CSV table of C-alpha atoms in Angstrom, one decimal:
chain,number,residue,atom,x,y,z
O,1,MET,CA,73.3,91.3,55.9
O,2,LYS,CA,73.5,88.4,58.2
O,3,ARG,CA,75.2,84.8,57.4
O,4,THR,CA,75.1,82.0,59.5
O,5,TYR,CA,77.2,78.4,59.1
O,6,VAL,CA,75.9,75.3,60.6
O,7,LYS,CA,78.4,72.2,60.4
O,8,LYS,CA,77.7,69.2,58.5
O,9,TRP,CA,77.2,65.4,59.5
O,10,LYS,CA,79.7,63.9,57.2
O,11,LYS,CA,83.5,63.7,57.4
O,12,ALA,CA,84.1,66.2,54.6
O,13,LEU,CA,83.3,69.7,55.4
O,14,THR,CA,79.7,70.8,54.8
O,15,PHE,CA,78.8,73.8,56.4
O,16,VAL,CA,77.0,76.9,54.6
O,17,LEU,CA,77.5,80.4,54.6
O,18,VAL,CA,74.4,82.6,54.8
O,19,PHE,CA,73.9,86.1,53.5
O,20,VAL,CA,71.3,88.0,54.5
O,21,LEU,CA,69.8,91.1,52.8
O,22,ALA,CA,68.7,94.2,54.6
O,23,PHE,CA,68.6,93.4,58.2
O,24,SER,CA,67.0,90.3,58.1
O,25,ALA,CA,68.7,86.8,59.1
O,26,GLY,CA,69.2,83.1,57.5
O,27,MET,CA,70.1,79.7,58.5
O,28,ILE,CA,70.9,76.8,56.4
O,29,MET,CA,70.8,73.0,57.2
O,30,PRO,CA,73.3,70.9,55.4
O,31,PRO,CA,72.2,68.7,52.6
O,32,LYS,CA,71.5,65.1,53.3
O,33,SER,CA,74.0,62.8,51.4
O,34,THR,CA,73.1,60.8,48.4
O,35,ASN,CA,73.9,57.8,46.9
O,36,ALA,CA,74.2,57.5,43.2
O,37,ALA,CA,73.4,53.8,41.7
O,38,ARG,CA,76.1,52.9,39.5
O,39,ALA,CA,74.6,52.0,36.0
O,40,LYS,CA,76.0,48.5,34.5
O,41,LYS,CA,77.9,48.3,31.4
O,42,TYR,CA,77.8,45.5,29.3
O,43,VAL,CA,77.2,44.2,25.9
O,44,LYS,CA,73.7,43.3,24.7
O,45,SER,CA,74.0,41.5,21.4
O,46,LEU,CA,76.2,40.6,18.6
O,47,LYS,CA,74.8,40.2,15.0
O,48,VAL,CA,77.0,39.2,12.1
O,49,THR,CA,75.9,39.1,8.6
O,50,SER,CA,77.5,38.3,5.1
O,51,ALA,CA,76.5,38.8,1.6
O,52,LYS,CA,78.6,36.3,0.2
O,53,LYS,CA,79.3,32.5,1.8
O,54,LYS,CA,80.6,30.7,-1.1
O,55,LEU,CA,84.3,32.0,-2.4
O,56,ALA,CA,86.6,30.8,-5.3
O,57,ALA,CA,90.2,30.5,-5.0
O,58,GLY,CA,91.5,33.8,-4.3
O,59,GLY,CA,88.0,35.4,-3.6
O,60,LYS,CA,87.2,37.4,-0.5
O,61,ALA,CA,84.0,38.5,1.2
O,62,VAL,CA,83.3,40.9,4.2
O,63,VAL,CA,81.1,40.2,7.3
O,64,LYS,CA,79.7,42.9,9.1
O,65,ALA,CA,79.6,42.5,12.7
O,66,LYS,CA,77.2,44.6,14.7
O,67,VAL,CA,77.6,45.4,19.1
O,68,THR,CA,75.1,46.9,20.9
O,69,ALA,CA,75.8,47.7,24.3
O,70,LYS,CA,74.4,49.5,27.3
O,71,GLY,CA,76.9,52.0,28.8
O,72,ASN,CA,80.2,53.1,27.4
O,73,VAL,CA,81.7,49.2,26.5
O,74,LYS,CA,83.9,48.5,24.1
O,75,LYS,CA,82.2,47.4,21.0
O,76,THR,CA,85.2,45.8,19.0
O,77,VAL,CA,85.3,42.3,18.1
O,78,LYS,CA,87.8,39.5,17.6
O,79,ALA,CA,87.6,36.9,14.3
O,80,VAL,CA,89.4,33.8,13.7
O,81,SER,CA,89.3,31.5,11.1
O,82,SER,CA,88.9,27.6,11.7
O,83,ASN,CA,91.5,26.9,9.1
O,84,LYS,CA,94.1,29.2,8.3
O,85,LYS,CA,94.8,27.2,5.0
O,86,VAL,CA,91.7,27.8,3.5
O,87,VAL,CA,90.6,31.4,4.5
O,88,ALA,CA,92.6,34.4,6.2
O,89,VAL,CA,90.6,36.9,8.1
O,90,LYS,CA,91.5,40.8,8.9
O,91,VAL,CA,89.7,42.6,11.5
O,92,GLY,CA,89.0,46.1,10.3
O,93,LYS,CA,88.0,49.1,12.9
O,94,VAL,CA,84.8,49.7,14.6
O,95,ASN,CA,82.4,52.6,13.4
O,96,ARG,CA,80.2,54.9,15.2
O,97,LYS,CA,77.4,52.7,14.8
O,98,GLY,CA,79.4,49.7,16.6
O,99,VAL,CA,79.8,47.9,12.9
O,100,THR,CA,83.0,46.1,12.4
O,101,SER,CA,84.1,45.0,8.7
O,102,ILE,CA,85.6,41.9,8.8
O,103,THR,CA,87.4,40.6,5.5
O,104,VAL,CA,87.5,37.0,4.7
O,105,ARG,CA,90.0,36.0,2.1
O,106,ALA,CA,90.0,32.5,0.2
O,107,LYS,CA,93.1,30.8,-0.7
O,108,THR,CA,94.0,28.2,-3.4
O,109,VAL,CA,92.5,24.8,-2.5
O,110,LYS,CA,92.6,21.4,-4.3
O,111,LYS,CA,88.9,20.3,-3.2
O,112,THR,CA,86.0,22.1,-2.1
O,113,SER,CA,86.2,23.1,1.5
O,114,THR,CA,84.2,24.5,4.1
O,115,VAL,CA,85.4,26.8,7.0
O,116,ASN,CA,84.1,28.5,9.8
O,117,VAL,CA,84.7,32.1,11.1
O,118,LYS,CA,84.2,32.5,14.5
O,119,ILE,CA,83.6,36.3,15.9
O,120,THR,CA,83.9,37.3,19.5
O,121,THR,CA,83.3,40.5,21.2
O,122,VAL,CA,85.9,41.7,23.3
O,123,GLY,CA,83.3,43.1,25.9
O,124,LYS,CA,81.2,41.0,28.1
O,125,ASN,CA,77.3,40.6,28.8
O,126,ALA,CA,75.3,41.0,31.4
O,127,GLN,CA,76.4,37.2,32.6
O,128,ARG,CA,79.9,38.5,32.6
O,129,LYS,CA,80.6,36.3,29.2
O,130,LYS,CA,81.6,37.2,25.7
O,131,ILE,CA,79.1,36.7,22.9
O,132,SER,CA,80.3,34.5,19.9
O,133,LYS,CA,78.4,33.9,16.5
O,134,SER,CA,80.3,32.0,13.4
O,135,VAL,CA,80.0,32.1,9.8
O,136,LYS,CA,80.4,29.3,7.2
O,137,PHE,CA,82.2,29.8,4.3
O,138,THR,CA,82.9,27.3,1.4
O,139,VAL,CA,85.7,27.8,-0.9
O,140,GLN,CA,85.9,26.1,-4.2
O,141,PRO,CA,89.0,25.2,-6.5
O,142,ALA,CA,89.6,26.8,-9.8
O,143,SER,CA,86.8,25.0,-12.4
O,144,LYS,CA,88.1,22.5,-14.7
O,145,LYS,CA,86.8,25.0,-17.6
O,146,GLN,CA,89.1,27.9,-16.2
O,147,ASN,CA,92.1,25.4,-16.2
O,148,GLN,CA,91.2,24.2,-19.7
O,149,ASN,CA,91.1,27.8,-21.0
O,150,LYS,CA,94.6,28.8,-19.2
O,151,PRO,CA,96.7,28.2,-22.5
O,152,THR,CA,94.5,30.6,-24.3
O,153,ASN,CA,94.5,33.5,-22.0
O,154,PRO,CA,97.3,36.1,-22.0
O,155,VAL,CA,100.0,35.1,-19.8
O,156,ALA,CA,102.9,36.7,-18.0
O,157,THR,CA,106.6,36.4,-19.1
O,158,ASP,CA,109.8,36.0,-17.3
O,159,SER,CA,112.7,38.2,-17.6
O,160,ALA,CA,113.9,35.8,-20.6
O,161,GLY,CA,110.4,36.4,-22.6
O,162,THR,CA,109.7,32.9,-21.9
O,163,ASN,CA,105.9,32.4,-20.9
O,164,SER,CA,105.3,31.6,-16.9
O,165,THR,CA,101.9,29.8,-15.7
O,166,GLU,CA,100.4,32.9,-14.1
O,167,VAL,CA,96.9,34.1,-15.8
O,168,LEU,CA,96.4,37.5,-16.4
O,169,PRO,CA,93.3,39.6,-15.4
O,170,GLN,CA,91.0,40.3,-18.9
O,171,SER,CA,88.3,42.2,-16.9
O,172,VAL,CA,87.1,43.8,-13.7
O,173,SER,CA,83.9,44.9,-12.4
O,174,ILE,CA,83.0,46.7,-9.3
O,175,THR,CA,79.8,47.3,-7.2
O,176,ALA,CA,79.1,48.9,-4.2
O,177,GLN,CA,76.7,47.6,-1.3
O,178,THR,CA,74.9,51.3,-1.4
O,179,ALA,CA,76.2,54.2,-3.5
O,180,SER,CA,75.2,56.9,-1.2
O,181,ILE,CA,76.0,57.5,2.2
O,182,SER,CA,76.2,60.3,4.9
O,183,VAL,CA,79.2,62.4,6.1
O,184,GLY,CA,80.8,59.5,8.7
O,185,MET,CA,79.1,56.6,7.5
O,186,THR,CA,80.8,53.9,5.6
O,187,THR,CA,79.9,51.7,2.5
O,188,VAL,CA,81.7,48.6,1.0
O,189,VAL,CA,82.7,48.0,-2.7
O,190,SER,CA,83.5,45.0,-4.1
O,191,ALA,CA,85.5,44.0,-7.2
O,192,LYS,CA,85.1,40.8,-9.7
O,193,VAL,CA,88.2,39.7,-11.6
O,194,LEU,CA,88.0,37.4,-14.9
O,195,PRO,CA,88.7,34.6,-15.8
O,196,VAL,CA,90.0,34.0,-12.3
O,197,ASP,CA,89.8,35.9,-9.0
O,198,ALA,CA,93.0,38.4,-8.3
O,199,ALA,CA,94.2,41.2,-6.0
O,200,VAL,CA,93.2,44.8,-7.1
O,201,THR,CA,93.9,47.9,-5.5
O,202,PHE,CA,91.3,50.3,-4.6
O,203,THR,CA,91.9,54.2,-4.9
O,204,THR,CA,89.5,57.3,-4.7
O,205,SER,CA,89.3,60.3,-7.3
O,206,ASN,CA,88.5,62.8,-4.1
O,207,PRO,CA,89.9,61.9,-0.7
O,208,ALA,CA,88.2,65.1,0.7
O,209,VAL,CA,84.7,63.8,0.1
O,210,ALA,CA,85.5,59.5,0.5
O,211,THR,CA,88.6,57.7,1.1
O,212,VAL,CA,88.8,54.1,0.5
O,213,ASP,CA,90.9,51.3,2.3
O,214,GLN,CA,92.4,48.2,0.5
O,215,ASN,CA,89.3,46.0,1.8
O,216,GLY,CA,87.0,48.4,-0.1
O,217,ILE,CA,85.6,50.0,2.9
O,218,VAL,CA,84.5,53.7,1.8
O,219,LEU,CA,84.4,56.3,4.7
O,220,GLY,CA,82.4,59.7,3.4
O,221,ILE,CA,84.4,62.5,4.5
O,222,GLY,CA,82.8,65.7,2.8
O,223,VAL,CA,79.5,66.2,0.8
O,224,GLY,CA,80.1,65.7,-2.7
O,225,THR,CA,81.2,62.9,-5.4
O,226,ALA,CA,84.0,60.5,-5.5
O,227,VAL,CA,85.0,57.9,-8.1
O,228,ILE,CA,86.1,54.7,-6.4
O,229,THR,CA,88.3,52.5,-9.0
O,230,ALA,CA,89.6,49.4,-8.7
O,231,SER,CA,92.7,48.4,-10.6
O,232,THR,CA,94.6,45.1,-11.5
O,233,SER,CA,98.2,44.5,-11.7
O,234,ASN,CA,98.2,44.5,-15.3
O,235,GLY,CA,96.1,47.7,-15.6
O,236,LYS,CA,92.2,46.6,-15.7
O,237,THR,CA,89.8,48.8,-14.3
O,238,ALA,CA,86.6,49.5,-13.2
O,239,SER,CA,84.8,52.5,-11.6
O,240,VAL,CA,81.9,53.3,-9.3
O,241,THR,CA,80.8,56.7,-8.0
O,242,ILE,CA,80.0,57.6,-4.4
O,243,THR,CA,77.7,60.3,-3.4
O,244,VAL,CA,78.3,61.5,0.0
O,245,THR,CA,75.7,63.7,1.8
O,246,GLU,CA,75.4,65.7,5.0
O,247,ILE,CA,74.1,64.3,8.2
O,248,PRO,CA,70.8,66.2,8.5
O,249,VAL,CA,69.5,68.3,11.6
O,250,THR,CA,66.7,66.7,12.6
O,251,GLU,CA,65.9,68.7,15.7
O,252,VAL,CA,66.6,72.3,17.2
O,253,VAL,CA,65.9,72.3,21.0
O,254,LEU,CA,66.0,75.6,22.9
O,255,ASP,CA,66.6,75.7,26.7
O,256,VAL,CA,63.4,77.0,27.7
O,257,SER,CA,60.3,77.2,25.7
O,258,GLU,CA,58.9,80.7,27.5
O,259,ARG,CA,60.5,83.5,28.9
O,260,GLU,CA,59.5,86.9,30.4
O,261,ILE,CA,61.6,90.0,30.5
O,262,THR,CA,61.3,93.6,31.0
O,263,ILE,CA,61.6,96.7,28.5
O,264,THR,CA,65.1,97.1,27.6
O,265,GLU,CA,66.2,93.7,29.9
O,266,THR,CA,68.2,91.0,27.8
O,267,THR,CA,68.6,87.4,28.2
O,268,THR,CA,70.5,84.6,26.4
O,269,LEU,CA,68.4,81.8,24.7
O,270,LYS,CA,70.8,78.3,24.2
O,271,ALA,CA,70.0,75.9,21.4
O,272,GLU,CA,71.0,72.2,20.9
O,273,VAL,CA,71.4,70.9,17.5
O,274,LEU,CA,70.3,67.0,17.1
O,275,PRO,CA,71.6,64.8,16.0
O,276,ALA,CA,75.1,65.8,17.6
O,277,ASN,CA,76.9,64.7,14.6
O,278,ALA,CA,74.9,66.9,12.0
O,279,THR,CA,77.1,68.3,9.0
O,280,ASN,CA,75.6,71.7,9.1
O,281,LYS,CA,74.9,73.1,12.7
O,282,THR,CA,74.7,77.1,11.8
O,283,LEU,CA,71.4,78.3,13.3
O,284,ILE,CA,69.6,81.6,12.0
O,285,TRP,CA,67.9,83.5,15.1
O,286,ALA,CA,64.9,85.8,14.1
O,287,SER,CA,61.9,87.3,16.0
O,288,SER,CA,58.7,87.3,14.8
O,289,ASP,CA,58.1,90.9,15.8
O,290,SER,CA,61.0,93.2,16.4
O,291,ASN,CA,59.1,95.8,18.0
O,292,ILE,CA,58.2,94.0,20.9
O,293,ALA,CA,61.7,92.1,21.3
O,294,THR,CA,65.0,91.5,19.1
O,295,VAL,CA,67.4,88.8,18.8
O,296,ASP,CA,71.0,88.9,17.8
O,297,ALA,CA,73.1,85.9,16.0
O,298,ASN,CA,74.2,84.6,19.5
O,299,GLY,CA,70.5,84.0,21.0
O,300,VAL,CA,70.8,87.2,22.9
O,301,VAL,CA,67.1,88.7,23.2
O,302,LYS,CA,66.5,92.2,24.1
O,303,GLY,CA,63.0,93.8,25.0
O,304,VAL,CA,61.7,96.7,23.3
O,305,ALA,CA,57.9,97.0,24.2
O,306,GLU,CA,55.1,95.1,25.8
O,307,GLY,CA,53.9,92.6,24.2
O,308,GLU,CA,54.4,88.9,23.0
O,309,ALA,CA,57.1,87.5,20.3
O,310,GLU,CA,58.2,84.1,19.1
O,311,ILE,CA,61.9,83.9,18.9
O,312,SER,CA,63.2,81.0,16.8
O,313,ALA,CA,66.5,79.1,15.7
O,314,THR,CA,66.2,77.7,12.6
O,315,ALA,CA,68.7,75.0,11.1
O,316,SER,CA,69.6,75.4,6.9
O,317,ASN,CA,67.2,72.7,6.2
O,318,GLY,CA,64.4,74.3,8.0
O,319,VAL,CA,63.9,72.7,11.2
O,320,ARG,CA,63.7,75.4,14.0
O,321,GLY,CA,63.2,75.7,17.8
O,322,VAL,CA,61.0,78.3,19.5
O,323,CYS,CA,60.8,80.3,22.5
O,324,THR,CA,57.8,82.5,23.3
O,325,VAL,CA,58.8,86.0,25.0
O,326,THR,CA,56.9,88.0,26.8
O,327,VAL,CA,57.8,91.4,27.3
O,328,LYS,CA,56.3,93.5,30.2
O,329,ARG,CA,56.9,97.2,31.4
O,330,LYS,CA,59.8,97.5,34.2
O,331,VAL,CA,58.3,98.0,37.6
O,332,VAL,CA,59.8,101.2,39.2
O,333,GLU,CA,62.2,100.5,41.8
O,334,ALA,CA,63.0,103.0,44.7
O,335,ASP,CA,66.1,105.0,44.2
O,336,GLY,CA,69.1,103.2,45.8
O,337,ILE,CA,71.1,100.1,45.4
O,338,HIS,CA,69.1,96.8,45.6
O,339,ILE,CA,71.1,93.6,46.4
O,340,GLU,CA,70.5,89.8,45.9
O,341,MET,CA,71.7,86.5,45.5
O,342,ILE,CA,71.4,85.0,42.2
O,343,ASN,CA,72.3,80.9,42.9
O,344,PRO,CA,71.0,80.3,46.3
O,345,TYR,CA,71.6,77.0,47.5
O,346,GLU,CA,68.6,74.3,46.5
O,347,ASP,CA,68.7,70.7,48.4
O,348,LYS,CA,67.9,67.6,46.4
O,349,ASP,CA,64.1,67.8,47.5
O,350,GLY,CA,64.3,71.2,45.6
O,351,GLN,CA,63.8,73.4,48.7
O,352,VAL,CA,65.6,76.7,48.4
O,353,TYR,CA,67.5,78.5,50.9
O,354,PRO,CA,67.7,82.3,50.3
O,355,ASN,CA,71.0,84.1,50.7
O,356,THR,CA,72.8,80.8,51.5
O,357,ALA,CA,75.5,78.8,49.9
O,358,LEU,CA,77.4,76.0,50.6
O,359,VAL,CA,81.2,76.4,51.7
O,360,GLY,CA,83.2,75.6,48.9
O,361,ASN,CA,81.0,77.0,46.2
O,362,ASP,CA,81.4,80.6,45.1
O,363,MET,CA,77.9,83.1,46.0
O,364,ALA,CA,76.9,85.1,43.3
O,365,ILE,CA,75.8,88.5,44.4
O,366,ARG,CA,74.5,91.4,42.3
O,367,ALA,CA,73.6,94.8,43.2
O,368,GLN,CA,71.4,97.1,40.9
O,369,VAL,CA,71.8,100.7,41.1
O,370,ILE,CA,68.4,102.9,40.6
O,371,ARG,CA,68.2,106.4,40.1
O,372,ASP,CA,65.0,108.5,39.4
O,373,GLY,CA,63.5,105.2,39.4
O,374,MET,CA,65.4,103.8,36.2
O,375,PRO,CA,68.4,101.4,36.5
O,376,VAL,CA,71.9,103.2,35.8
O,377,GLY,CA,74.5,101.7,33.6
O,378,ASN,CA,78.5,102.3,33.9
O,379,ALA,CA,78.2,103.1,37.4
O,380,SER,CA,81.1,102.0,39.8
O,381,VAL,CA,79.8,99.9,43.0
O,382,THR,CA,81.8,98.6,45.9
O,383,LEU,CA,80.7,95.6,47.7
O,384,SER,CA,82.0,95.1,51.5
O,385,MET,CA,81.3,92.5,53.9
O,386,GLU,CA,81.3,92.6,58.1
O,387,PRO,CA,81.5,89.5,60.1
O,388,ILE,CA,78.4,89.3,62.3
O,389,TYR,CA,79.1,86.1,64.3
O,390,GLY,CA,80.6,82.7,64.0
O,391,ASN,CA,84.2,81.1,64.4
O,392,CYS,CA,85.8,81.7,60.9
O,393,LYS,CA,85.3,85.3,60.2
O,394,GLU,CA,88.7,85.7,57.9
O,395,ALA,CA,87.7,82.8,56.2
O,396,PHE,CA,85.7,84.4,53.2
O,397,MET,CA,86.2,87.4,50.8
O,398,VAL,CA,84.8,89.6,47.7
O,399,ARG,CA,86.7,88.5,44.9
O,400,THR,CA,86.8,91.8,43.0
O,401,PRO,CA,85.4,94.3,45.4
O,402,THR,CA,84.4,97.0,42.8
O,403,GLU,CA,82.5,96.4,39.6
O,404,LYS,CA,80.9,98.4,36.8
O,405,THR,CA,77.1,98.0,36.6
O,406,ASP,CA,75.6,97.0,32.9
O,407,ASP,CA,72.7,98.7,30.9
O,408,ASN,CA,70.3,97.2,33.4
O,409,GLY,CA,72.1,98.8,36.5
O,410,TYR,CA,73.3,95.5,37.8
O,411,ALA,CA,77.2,95.1,38.8
O,412,ASN,CA,78.2,91.2,39.5
O,413,PHE,CA,80.1,90.1,42.6
O,414,VAL,CA,81.8,86.9,43.5
O,415,ILE,CA,82.1,86.0,47.3
O,416,GLY,CA,83.9,82.7,48.4
O,417,LEU,CA,86.9,81.2,50.4
O,418,LYS,CA,90.2,82.6,50.2
O,419,SER,CA,92.8,80.9,48.4
O,420,ASP,CA,94.6,80.3,51.5
O,421,GLN,CA,91.9,78.3,53.3
O,422,ASN,CA,91.8,74.5,53.6
O,423,LEU,CA,88.1,73.0,54.0
O,424,ASP,CA,89.2,70.0,56.1
O,425,ALA,CA,90.5,72.9,58.7
O,426,LEU,CA,87.0,74.6,58.5
O,427,ASP,CA,85.1,71.6,59.8
O,428,GLU,CA,82.7,72.2,62.4
O,429,LYS,CA,83.0,76.1,62.0
O,430,PHE,CA,80.4,78.9,61.1
O,431,GLN,CA,80.1,82.3,60.5
O,432,SER,CA,77.5,85.1,59.0
O,433,TYR,CA,78.5,88.2,57.6
O,434,ALA,CA,76.7,91.6,56.7
O,435,VAL,CA,76.9,92.7,53.2
O,436,LYS,CA,77.1,96.2,52.1
O,437,ALA,CA,77.0,97.6,48.2
O,438,GLN,CA,78.2,101.5,47.9
O,439,GLU,CA,77.6,103.5,44.7
O,440,SER,CA,81.0,105.7,44.1
O,441,ALA,CA,79.2,108.5,42.1
O,442,SER,CA,76.2,109.5,44.4
O,443,ASN,CA,77.7,107.6,47.6
O,444,ILE,CA,74.1,105.8,48.0
O,445,SER,CA,74.4,102.5,49.3
C-alpha cells in the first residue's frame, strides 16, 4: 500500500498520510481553512409580573422576572426599592426557564405610600445596554378597624405576665400559584394571616418530592405529593398539597432511519430522548420480526435472514423512534485478507479522499479474514507498514500490531504519530507507506 504526504499552506502543520491498498497509490490535497463566524450572545427581553401590587403593612408579594436571551448569557437580575423604608426586596435564584422570583415585603407605614421596585438584567442586550422594568406597589397602613379591635384580640405577655402591645395571629390561610408542577419546575405558595399580616414559616412534609424556602418558592424534586404548611409563631397553621409529575418524553430520535446489513452482521443504533431533562429516559428496544433481525437492550442489531424489519426504541409513555433495517445475503468474498480504511479524510465540501488521513488524526484500518468464502472469527492478524517514499518515515506506527478478529472476521487497527513526534517539526514533510496484514494460523496475507 502506498501513502503520500502533501504540505499545507498554513503555519500549523497540515500534511496528510496516505495509505494505499493493494498496489494502488493515492495522494491528498490539504483542506482549505475555514473561518467560523462567532454568534452573538445577548439578552433579548425582560418581562416582569406580579399578582399583587397592593400590600398591607407587613405583607408581601412575589414578582416574577423572566429573561430571554440568545446564546449562553446570564439570565440573572438585580432588584432595588425606590424607598427601602417602605418595602424591602430579596432576589431569589434564576430557574432553568430564566425566571427569577423576587420577594417584595412591605414595612409598617403611617400613611398610604407608593414605591417602585426596579428590576434590571445583569446581561446586556444587542445594543450593549442592560434592560430595566419597574413595578409600582402601594403599601397601606393598618386599618382603623384593626386598631380598634386590638384590645379584644389575644395579646402576648411579657415575662412578668403583663400584656404587651403585640397582636397575635388568629388564623392563617395558604394558596398555591399552581398545585401541580413537573420535576425541576417551581411554583409559589402564599400565606395570609389575620387579623394582621405576620411572618410565617413554610415547611414540607416530603422533601424528596418538593422543597420550599421561606419565600414560599416550591421546587419539584421527585414524582409524588408533598404537603406544604405555613405556621405562625403562636402555632396557627394552614396547608396545601402540591403534586409533582414527571417531565414526559416528547420524542425519541434514532441516529438513522434506515440501515442495511448482511446476515450475521451486527450494527448499533443510537437513540436520543427529548427533552434532555425528561424524568424517565428508559427505552425498550424491539424488533418487528426477530426472524429477520434481532436487537438487544443496548440497541445492537444483528441480521438473521434476508428481509426487512423495523427496530424501535420506545419510552415508558409510548413515544418511540423507528429505524428500518434491511438484511441482505452476504456476498461471498475471495479467500484471503481484505484491508480497508474506515475513516478516510473528508474536506469541507464533502469530497472524500480514500486511504487518506490528516496528520495528527489517527487512521482506523480494519483487516477481514475470509476462508472458504466465510469470515473467520478469533483469528490473530498482524499489521505491518513499510515506507515507500517521503522524508519522515520514522514518524508513524501501528499502535497495536496484533489484534483478534471479531465474529464478522474483522481485526481493527490504529495508525498514527509516534508519541515522541512533534507536529511543528514535521512541517513541509511527507511520507507514504505500504501496509500489510497477515493471519498467523494460515499465514495468508
